[in-house]
Amino acid sequence: RQLLALYGLDKPLWLQYLSFLKGAFTLSFGPSFAFFPTPVTEIIANSIIWTVILLVTSIVISWGLGVVLGVLAAVFENRKFAKILEGISIGLYPLPYTVFALVLFFLFAGVIPVYTGVGGALEAPSLSLSFILSALNRVWLPALSMIVLATAWWLLSTRGLAMSTKREDYVKYAILRGVPSRIVVRRYVFRNVLL
């Protein structure tokens, strides 16, 4: 009864929901169910840095890959590799991250058991080789799932922008002037797509 009262589970469901909303807006989530009596905010504070590192790294890598591959897919739109990249991206783009991550987990932890980063907490952060290897061992699969799907989105959006930029008058004029195609791609198309 004391635990039910502590967590507010002795109240009607609508009051529990209002209590949750109040806690969400005030960042006061109470004690953890799983790690009682540790406050939930303490658990979040200890884990947020890893989430930020994972997200920032995944976003930067996927953006870089997506932009470069998108421009290449637009510039070489009639080549086989460009059509394959576009087809793969169209197939991957609508997948939810959680479903794709689960498929990769089954693949790399079950079918091809190369992912061993399951379970256990990381040791205290340091610049030691053992810590870096331990962190990379745990983070590569979640990062891969986010990078692949985000790259597909960036590739498709960048390809569309590059196709549009390729048909602009200043690009046509540069080609008519005899500017080499690699310079047209790098200075005229790529730079404008980056904007």
JSON list of C-alpha atoms in Angstrom, two decimals:
[
{"chain": "A", "resi": 1, "resn": "ARG", "atom": "CA", "xyz": [0.00, 0.00, 0.00]},
{"chain": "A", "resi": 2, "resn": "GLN", "atom": "CA", "xyz": [2.86, 2.36, 0.80]},
{"chain": "A", "resi": 3, "resn": "LEU", "atom": "CA", "xyz": [4.49, 1.68, -2.59]},
{"chain": "A", "resi": 4, "resn": "LEU", "atom": "CA", "xyz": [1.20, 2.18, -4.40]},
{"chain": "A", "resi": 5, "resn": "ALA", "atom": "CA", "xyz": [0.74, 5.49, -2.57]},
{"chain": "A", "resi": 6, "resn": "LEU", "atom": "CA", "xyz": [4.37, 6.50, -3.22]},
{"chain": "A", "resi": 7, "resn": "TYR", "atom": "CA", "xyz": [3.98, 5.96, -6.97]},
{"chain": "A", "resi": 8, "resn": "GLY", "atom": "CA", "xyz": [0.46, 7.40, -7.01]},
{"chain": "A", "resi": 9, "resn": "LEU", "atom": "CA", "xyz": [-1.00, 4.14, -8.28]},
{"chain": "A", "resi": 10, "resn": "ASP", "atom": "CA", "xyz": [-3.75, 4.18, -5.63]},
{"chain": "A", "resi": 11, "resn": "LYS", "atom": "CA", "xyz": [-5.47, 7.10, -7.42]},
{"chain": "A", "resi": 12, "resn": "PRO", "atom": "CA", "xyz": [-7.84, 6.93, -10.40]},
{"chain": "A", "resi": 13, "resn": "LEU", "atom": "CA", "xyz": [-6.20, 6.59, -13.83]},
{"chain": "A", "resi": 14, "resn": "TRP", "atom": "CA", "xyz": [-7.01, 10.14, -14.93]},
{"chain": "A", "resi": 15, "resn": "LEU", "atom": "CA", "xyz": [-5.37, 11.57, -11.78]},
{"chain": "A", "resi": 16, "resn": "GLN", "atom": "CA", "xyz": [-2.30, 9.37, -12.41]},
{"chain": "A", "resi": 17, "resn": "TYR", "atom": "CA", "xyz": [-2.10, 10.81, -15.92]},
{"chain": "A", "resi": 18, "resn": "LEU", "atom": "CA", "xyz": [-2.40, 14.40, -14.66]},
{"chain": "A", "resi": 19, "resn": "SER", "atom": "CA", "xyz": [0.29, 13.66, -12.08]},
{"chain": "A", "resi": 20, "resn": "PHE", "atom": "CA", "xyz": [2.52, 12.28, -14.84]},
{"chain": "A", "resi": 21, "resn": "LEU", "atom": "CA", "xyz": [1.99, 15.39, -17.00]},
{"chain": "A", "resi": 22, "resn": "LYS", "atom": "CA", "xyz": [2.83, 17.64, -14.05]},
{"chain": "A", "resi": 23, "resn": "GLY", "atom": "CA", "xyz": [5.99, 15.62, -13.44]},
{"chain": "A", "resi": 24, "resn": "ALA", "atom": "CA", "xyz": [6.94, 15.79, -17.12]},
{"chain": "A", "resi": 25, "resn": "PHE", "atom": "CA", "xyz": [6.63, 19.59, -17.19]},
{"chain": "A", "resi": 26, "resn": "THR", "atom": "CA", "xyz": [8.48, 20.07, -13.89]},
{"chain": "A", "resi": 27, "resn": "LEU", "atom": "CA", "xyz": [11.06, 17.31, -14.57]},
{"chain": "A", "resi": 28, "resn": "SER", "atom": "CA", "xyz": [10.07, 15.57, -11.37]},
{"chain": "A", "resi": 29, "resn": "PHE", "atom": "CA", "xyz": [9.44, 11.91, -12.21]},
{"chain": "A", "resi": 30, "resn": "GLY", "atom": "CA", "xyz": [9.78, 10.46, -8.73]},
{"chain": "A", "resi": 31, "resn": "PRO", "atom": "CA", "xyz": [11.61, 7.25, -7.82]},
{"chain": "A", "resi": 32, "resn": "SER", "atom": "CA", "xyz": [12.39, 4.61, -10.41]},
{"chain": "A", "resi": 33, "resn": "PHE", "atom": "CA", "xyz": [10.36, 1.39, -10.53]},
{"chain": "A", "resi": 34, "resn": "ALA", "atom": "CA", "xyz": [13.35, -0.70, -11.58]},
{"chain": "A", "resi": 35, "resn": "PHE", "atom": "CA", "xyz": [16.07, 0.97, -9.49]},
{"chain": "A", "resi": 36, "resn": "PHE", "atom": "CA", "xyz": [14.12, 1.98, -6.39]},
{"chain": "A", "resi": 37, "resn": "PRO", "atom": "CA", "xyz": [14.75, 4.39, -4.60]},
{"chain": "A", "resi": 38, "resn": "THR", "atom": "CA", "xyz": [16.96, 6.11, -7.24]},
{"chain": "A", "resi": 39, "resn": "PRO", "atom": "CA", "xyz": [15.18, 9.15, -8.72]},
{"chain": "A", "resi": 40, "resn": "VAL", "atom": "CA", "xyz": [14.39, 8.87, -12.43]},
{"chain": "A", "resi": 41, "resn": "THR", "atom": "CA", "xyz": [16.03, 12.24, -13.09]},
{"chain": "A", "resi": 42, "resn": "GLU", "atom": "CA", "xyz": [19.32, 10.87, -11.72]},
{"chain": "A", "resi": 43, "resn": "ILE", "atom": "CA", "xyz": [19.13, 7.89, -14.08]},
{"chain": "A", "resi": 44, "resn": "ILE", "atom": "CA", "xyz": [18.41, 10.23, -17.01]},
{"chain": "A", "resi": 45, "resn": "ALA", "atom": "CA", "xyz": [21.27, 12.55, -16.00]},
{"chain": "A", "resi": 46, "resn": "ASN", "atom": "CA", "xyz": [23.72, 9.63, -15.92]},
{"chain": "A", "resi": 47, "resn": "SER", "atom": "CA", "xyz": [22.65, 8.39, -19.37]},
{"chain": "A", "resi": 48, "resn": "ILE", "atom": "CA", "xyz": [21.97, 11.58, -21.33]},
{"chain": "A", "resi": 49, "resn": "ILE", "atom": "CA", "xyz": [25.60, 12.14, -22.34]},
{"chain": "A", "resi": 50, "resn": "TRP", "atom": "CA", "xyz": [25.72, 8.75, -24.09]},
{"chain": "A", "resi": 51, "resn": "THR", "atom": "CA", "xyz": [22.50, 9.53, -25.94]},
{"chain": "A", "resi": 52, "resn": "VAL", "atom": "CA", "xyz": [23.82, 12.91, -27.05]},
{"chain": "A", "resi": 53, "resn": "ILE", "atom": "CA", "xyz": [27.13, 11.39, -28.23]},
{"chain": "A", "resi": 54, "resn": "LEU", "atom": "CA", "xyz": [25.29, 8.66, -30.15]},
{"chain": "A", "resi": 55, "resn": "LEU", "atom": "CA", "xyz": [22.86, 11.10, -31.78]},
{"chain": "A", "resi": 56, "resn": "VAL", "atom": "CA", "xyz": [25.41, 13.74, -32.71]},
{"chain": "A", "resi": 57, "resn": "THR", "atom": "CA", "xyz": [27.79, 11.17, -34.18]},
{"chain": "A", "resi": 58, "resn": "SER", "atom": "CA", "xyz": [25.00, 9.43, -36.12]},
{"chain": "A", "resi": 59, "resn": "ILE", "atom": "CA", "xyz": [23.61, 12.70, -37.46]},
{"chain": "A", "resi": 60, "resn": "VAL", "atom": "CA", "xyz": [26.99, 13.99, -38.63]},
{"chain": "A", "resi": 61, "resn": "ILE", "atom": "CA", "xyz": [27.93, 10.72, -40.34]},
{"chain": "A", "resi": 62, "resn": "SER", "atom": "CA", "xyz": [24.51, 10.22, -41.98]},
{"chain": "A", "resi": 63, "resn": "TRP", "atom": "CA", "xyz": [24.40, 13.83, -43.15]},
{"chain": "A", "resi": 64, "resn": "GLY", "atom": "CA", "xyz": [27.85, 13.61, -44.72]},
{"chain": "A", "resi": 65, "resn": "LEU", "atom": "CA", "xyz": [27.16, 10.28, -46.41]},
{"chain": "A", "resi": 66, "resn": "GLY", "atom": "CA", "xyz": [23.66, 11.28, -47.52]},
{"chain": "A", "resi": 67, "resn": "VAL", "atom": "CA", "xyz": [24.74, 14.58, -49.07]},
{"chain": "A", "resi": 68, "resn": "VAL", "atom": "CA", "xyz": [27.71, 13.13, -50.93]},
{"chain": "A", "resi": 69, "resn": "LEU", "atom": "CA", "xyz": [25.80, 10.07, -52.16]},
{"chain": "A", "resi": 70, "resn": "GLY", "atom": "CA", "xyz": [22.76, 12.20, -53.03]},
{"chain": "A", "resi": 71, "resn": "VAL", "atom": "CA", "xyz": [24.81, 14.56, -55.18]},
{"chain": "A", "resi": 72, "resn": "LEU", "atom": "CA", "xyz": [26.54, 11.61, -56.87]},
{"chain": "A", "resi": 73, "resn": "ALA", "atom": "CA", "xyz": [23.19, 9.92, -57.50]},
{"chain": "A", "resi": 74, "resn": "ALA", "atom": "CA", "xyz": [21.88, 13.11, -59.11]},
{"chain": "A", "resi": 75, "resn": "VAL", "atom": "CA", "xyz": [24.97, 13.85, -61.19]},
{"chain": "A", "resi": 76, "resn": "PHE", "atom": "CA", "xyz": [25.18, 10.28, -62.48]},
{"chain": "A", "resi": 77, "resn": "GLU", "atom": "CA", "xyz": [21.43, 9.73, -62.59]},
{"chain": "A", "resi": 78, "resn": "ASN", "atom": "CA", "xyz": [21.54, 7.35, -65.57]},
{"chain": "A", "resi": 79, "resn": "ARG", "atom": "CA", "xyz": [24.19, 5.04, -64.13]},
{"chain": "A", "resi": 80, "resn": "LYS", "atom": "CA", "xyz": [23.31, 1.74, -62.52]},
{"chain": "A", "resi": 81, "resn": "PHE", "atom": "CA", "xyz": [24.81, 2.54, -59.09]},
{"chain": "A", "resi": 82, "resn": "ALA", "atom": "CA", "xyz": [22.70, 5.72, -58.85]},
{"chain": "A", "resi": 83, "resn": "LYS", "atom": "CA", "xyz": [19.52, 3.80, -59.54]},
{"chain": "A", "resi": 84, "resn": "ILE", "atom": "CA", "xyz": [20.51, 1.12, -57.00]},
{"chain": "A", "resi": 85, "resn": "LEU", "atom": "CA", "xyz": [21.25, 3.78, -54.34]},
{"chain": "A", "resi": 86, "resn": "GLU", "atom": "CA", "xyz": [17.91, 5.45, -55.02]},
{"chain": "A", "resi": 87, "resn": "GLY", "atom": "CA", "xyz": [16.03, 2.14, -54.88]},
{"chain": "A", "resi": 88, "resn": "ILE", "atom": "CA", "xyz": [17.64, 1.10, -51.61]},
{"chain": "A", "resi": 89, "resn": "SER", "atom": "CA", "xyz": [16.95, 4.52, -50.10]},
{"chain": "A", "resi": 90, "resn": "ILE", "atom": "CA", "xyz": [13.31, 4.47, -51.18]},
{"chain": "A", "resi": 91, "resn": "GLY", "atom": "CA", "xyz": [12.96, 1.03, -49.58]},
{"chain": "A", "resi": 92, "resn": "LEU", "atom": "CA", "xyz": [14.68, 1.99, -46.31]},
{"chain": "A", "resi": 93, "resn": "TYR", "atom": "CA", "xyz": [13.34, 5.52, -45.82]},
{"chain": "A", "resi": 94, "resn": "PRO", "atom": "CA", "xyz": [9.83, 4.64, -44.57]},
{"chain": "A", "resi": 95, "resn": "LEU", "atom": "CA", "xyz": [11.03, 2.01, -42.07]},
{"chain": "A", "resi": 96, "resn": "PRO", "atom": "CA", "xyz": [10.66, 2.98, -38.40]},
{"chain": "A", "resi": 97, "resn": "TYR", "atom": "CA", "xyz": [13.99, 3.20, -36.55]},
{"chain": "A", "resi": 98, "resn": "THR", "atom": "CA", "xyz": [12.86, 0.74, -33.88]},
{"chain": "A", "resi": 99, "resn": "VAL", "atom": "CA", "xyz": [11.84, -1.94, -36.39]},
{"chain": "A", "resi": 100, "resn": "PHE", "atom": "CA", "xyz": [15.06, -1.55, -38.37]},
{"chain": "A", "resi": 101, "resn": "ALA", "atom": "CA", "xyz": [17.15, -1.64, -35.17]},
{"chain": "A", "resi": 102, "resn": "LEU", "atom": "CA", "xyz": [15.37, -4.82, -34.09]},
{"chain": "A", "resi": 103, "resn": "VAL", "atom": "CA", "xyz": [16.05, -6.46, -37.48]},
{"chain": "A", "resi": 104, "resn": "LEU", "atom": "CA", "xyz": [19.73, -5.49, -37.26]},
{"chain": "A", "resi": 105, "resn": "PHE", "atom": "CA", "xyz": [19.87, -6.78, -33.68]},
{"chain": "A", "resi": 106, "resn": "PHE", "atom": "CA", "xyz": [18.43, -10.17, -34.70]},
{"chain": "A", "resi": 107, "resn": "LEU", "atom": "CA", "xyz": [20.84, -10.27, -37.64]},
{"chain": "A", "resi": 108, "resn": "PHE", "atom": "CA", "xyz": [24.04, -9.23, -35.83]},
{"chain": "A", "resi": 109, "resn": "ALA", "atom": "CA", "xyz": [23.35, -10.72, -32.39]},
{"chain": "A", "resi": 110, "resn": "GLY", "atom": "CA", "xyz": [21.56, -13.90, -33.42]},
{"chain": "A", "resi": 111, "resn": "VAL", "atom": "CA", "xyz": [22.14, -14.98, -37.02]},
{"chain": "A", "resi": 112, "resn": "ILE", "atom": "CA", "xyz": [25.67, -13.58, -37.38]},
{"chain": "A", "resi": 113, "resn": "PRO", "atom": "CA", "xyz": [26.75, -13.21, -33.73]},
{"chain": "A", "resi": 114, "resn": "VAL", "atom": "CA", "xyz": [29.19, -10.31, -34.03]},
{"chain": "A", "resi": 115, "resn": "TYR", "atom": "CA", "xyz": [27.41, -7.84, -31.72]},
{"chain": "A", "resi": 116, "resn": "THR", "atom": "CA", "xyz": [28.43, -8.52, -28.13]},
{"chain": "A", "resi": 117, "resn": "GLY", "atom": "CA", "xyz": [27.54, -5.18, -26.54]},
{"chain": "A", "resi": 118, "resn": "VAL", "atom": "CA", "xyz": [24.41, -6.46, -24.81]},
{"chain": "A", "resi": 119, "resn": "GLY", "atom": "CA", "xyz": [23.99, -6.07, -21.06]},
{"chain": "A", "resi": 120, "resn": "GLY", "atom": "CA", "xyz": [26.01, -4.49, -18.32]},
{"chain": "A", "resi": 121, "resn": "ALA", "atom": "CA", "xyz": [26.86, -0.87, -17.72]},
{"chain": "A", "resi": 122, "resn": "LEU", "atom": "CA", "xyz": [29.87, 0.88, -19.11]},
{"chain": "A", "resi": 123, "resn": "GLU", "atom": "CA", "xyz": [32.79, 1.47, -16.82]},
{"chain": "A", "resi": 124, "resn": "ALA", "atom": "CA", "xyz": [33.57, 4.99, -15.63]},
{"chain": "A", "resi": 125, "resn": "PRO", "atom": "CA", "xyz": [34.33, 7.27, -18.61]},
{"chain": "A", "resi": 126, "resn": "SER", "atom": "CA", "xyz": [38.00, 7.68, -19.44]},
{"chain": "A", "resi": 127, "resn": "LEU", "atom": "CA", "xyz": [40.33, 7.95, -22.41]},
{"chain": "A", "resi": 128, "resn": "SER", "atom": "CA", "xyz": [41.76, 4.47, -21.85]},
{"chain": "A", "resi": 129, "resn": "LEU", "atom": "CA", "xyz": [41.80, 2.03, -24.74]},
{"chain": "A", "resi": 130, "resn": "SER", "atom": "CA", "xyz": [39.66, -0.50, -22.84]},
{"chain": "A", "resi": 131, "resn": "PHE", "atom": "CA", "xyz": [36.93, 2.10, -22.23]},
{"chain": "A", "resi": 132, "resn": "ILE", "atom": "CA", "xyz": [36.93, 3.31, -25.85]},
{"chain": "A", "resi": 133, "resn": "LEU", "atom": "CA", "xyz": [36.74, -0.28, -27.18]},
{"chain": "A", "resi": 134, "resn": "SER", "atom": "CA", "xyz": [33.98, -1.11, -24.69]},
{"chain": "A", "resi": 135, "resn": "ALA", "atom": "CA", "xyz": [32.00, 1.98, -25.72]},
{"chain": "A", "resi": 136, "resn": "LEU", "atom": "CA", "xyz": [32.45, 1.27, -29.44]},
{"chain": "A", "resi": 137, "resn": "ASN", "atom": "CA", "xyz": [31.41, -2.35, -28.90]},
{"chain": "A", "resi": 138, "resn": "ARG", "atom": "CA", "xyz": [28.12, -1.19, -27.39]},
{"chain": "A", "resi": 139, "resn": "VAL", "atom": "CA", "xyz": [27.39, 1.73, -29.70]},
{"chain": "A", "resi": 140, "resn": "TRP", "atom": "CA", "xyz": [28.13, 0.48, -33.21]},
{"chain": "A", "resi": 141, "resn": "LEU", "atom": "CA", "xyz": [24.86, -1.38, -33.77]},
{"chain": "A", "resi": 142, "resn": "PRO", "atom": "CA", "xyz": [22.50, 1.36, -32.52]},
{"chain": "A", "resi": 143, "resn": "ALA", "atom": "CA", "xyz": [24.55, 3.90, -34.47]},
{"chain": "A", "resi": 144, "resn": "LEU", "atom": "CA", "xyz": [24.39, 1.75, -37.61]},
{"chain": "A", "resi": 145, "resn": "SER", "atom": "CA", "xyz": [20.60, 1.54, -37.45]},
{"chain": "A", "resi": 146, "resn": "MET", "atom": "CA", "xyz": [20.27, 5.31, -37.16]},
{"chain": "A", "resi": 147, "resn": "ILE", "atom": "CA", "xyz": [22.96, 6.08, -39.74]},
{"chain": "A", "resi": 148, "resn": "VAL", "atom": "CA", "xyz": [21.52, 3.80, -42.43]},
{"chain": "A", "resi": 149, "resn": "LEU", "atom": "CA", "xyz": [17.97, 5.14, -42.19]},
{"chain": "A", "resi": 150, "resn": "ALA", "atom": "CA", "xyz": [18.99, 8.79, -41.83]},
{"chain": "A", "resi": 151, "resn": "THR", "atom": "CA", "xyz": [21.41, 8.44, -44.76]},
{"chain": "A", "resi": 152, "resn": "ALA", "atom": "CA", "xyz": [18.54, 7.14, -46.89]},
{"chain": "A", "resi": 153, "resn": "TRP", "atom": "CA", "xyz": [16.51, 10.25, -46.07]},
{"chain": "A", "resi": 154, "resn": "TRP", "atom": "CA", "xyz": [19.42, 12.62, -46.69]},
{"chain": "A", "resi": 155, "resn": "LEU", "atom": "CA", "xyz": [20.27, 10.85, -49.94]},
{"chain": "A", "resi": 156, "resn": "LEU", "atom": "CA", "xyz": [16.73, 11.20, -51.30]},
{"chain": "A", "resi": 157, "resn": "SER", "atom": "CA", "xyz": [16.32, 14.83, -50.28]},
{"chain": "A", "resi": 158, "resn": "THR", "atom": "CA", "xyz": [19.79, 15.80, -51.49]},
{"chain": "A", "resi": 159, "resn": "ARG", "atom": "CA", "xyz": [19.27, 13.98, -54.77]},
{"chain": "A", "resi": 160, "resn": "GLY", "atom": "CA", "xyz": [16.08, 15.96, -55.36]},
{"chain": "A", "resi": 161, "resn": "LEU", "atom": "CA", "xyz": [17.84, 19.25, -54.61]},
{"chain": "A", "resi": 162, "resn": "ALA", "atom": "CA", "xyz": [20.82, 18.33, -56.78]},
{"chain": "A", "resi": 163, "resn": "MET", "atom": "CA", "xyz": [18.55, 17.34, -59.68]},
{"chain": "A", "resi": 164, "resn": "SER", "atom": "CA", "xyz": [16.83, 20.70, -59.40]},
{"chain": "A", "resi": 165, "resn": "THR", "atom": "CA", "xyz": [20.14, 22.58, -59.12]},
{"chain": "A", "resi": 166, "resn": "LYS", "atom": "CA", "xyz": [21.54, 20.69, -62.11]},
{"chain": "A", "resi": 167, "resn": "ARG", "atom": "CA", "xyz": [18.81, 22.16, -64.29]},
{"chain": "A", "resi": 168, "resn": "GLU", "atom": "CA", "xyz": [19.40, 25.78, -63.20]},
{"chain": "A", "resi": 169, "resn": "ASP", "atom": "CA", "xyz": [20.50, 28.30, -65.82]},
{"chain": "A", "resi": 170, "resn": "TYR", "atom": "CA", "xyz": [23.84, 29.07, -64.16]},
{"chain": "A", "resi": 171, "resn": "VAL", "atom": "CA", "xyz": [24.81, 25.37, -64.29]},
{"chain": "A", "resi": 172, "resn": "LYS", "atom": "CA", "xyz": [23.79, 25.13, -67.95]},
{"chain": "A", "resi": 173, "resn": "TYR", "atom": "CA", "xyz": [25.75, 28.30, -68.68]},
{"chain": "A", "resi": 174, "resn": "ALA", "atom": "CA", "xyz": [28.84, 26.91, -66.93]},
{"chain": "A", "resi": 175, "resn": "ILE", "atom": "CA", "xyz": [28.61, 23.76, -69.06]},
{"chain": "A", "resi": 176, "resn": "LEU", "atom": "CA", "xyz": [28.21, 25.87, -72.24]},
{"chain": "A", "resi": 177, "resn": "ARG", "atom": "CA", "xyz": [31.28, 27.91, -71.23]},
{"chain": "A", "resi": 178, "resn": "GLY", "atom": "CA", "xyz": [33.28, 24.69, -71.17]},
{"chain": "A", "resi": 179, "resn": "VAL", "atom": "CA", "xyz": [33.83, 24.48, -67.40]},
{"chain": "A", "resi": 180, "resn": "PRO", "atom": "CA", "xyz": [35.02, 20.92, -66.62]},
{"chain": "A", "resi": 181, "resn": "SER", "atom": "CA", "xyz": [32.26, 18.70, -65.26]},
{"chain": "A", "resi": 182, "resn": "ARG", "atom": "CA", "xyz": [34.06, 17.94, -61.97]},
{"chain": "A", "resi": 183, "resn": "ILE", "atom": "CA", "xyz": [34.25, 21.70, -61.26]},
{"chain": "A", "resi": 184, "resn": "VAL", "atom": "CA", "xyz": [30.59, 22.15, -62.21]},
{"chain": "A", "resi": 185, "resn": "VAL", "atom": "CA", "xyz": [29.65, 19.37, -59.80]},
{"chain": "A", "resi": 186, "resn": "ARG", "atom": "CA", "xyz": [31.87, 20.58, -56.96]},
{"chain": "A", "resi": 187, "resn": "ARG", "atom": "CA", "xyz": [31.49, 24.37, -57.23]},
{"chain": "A", "resi": 188, "resn": "TYR", "atom": "CA", "xyz": [28.04, 24.81, -58.74]},
{"chain": "A", "resi": 189, "resn": "VAL", "atom": "CA", "xyz": [25.92, 21.83, -57.72]},
{"chain": "A", "resi": 190, "resn": "PHE", "atom": "CA", "xyz": [27.49, 20.57, -54.49]},
{"chain": "A", "resi": 191, "resn": "ARG", "atom": "CA", "xyz": [27.97, 23.98, -52.87]},
{"chain": "A", "resi": 192, "resn": "ASN", "atom": "CA", "xyz": [24.41, 25.06, -53.59]},
{"chain": "A", "resi": 193, "resn": "VAL", "atom": "CA", "xyz": [22.98, 21.79, -52.33]},
{"chain": "A", "resi": 194, "resn": "LEU", "atom": "CA", "xyz": [24.91, 22.24, -49.07]},
{"chain": "A", "resi": 195, "resn": "LEU", "atom": "CA", "xyz": [23.00, 25.47, -48.45]}
]
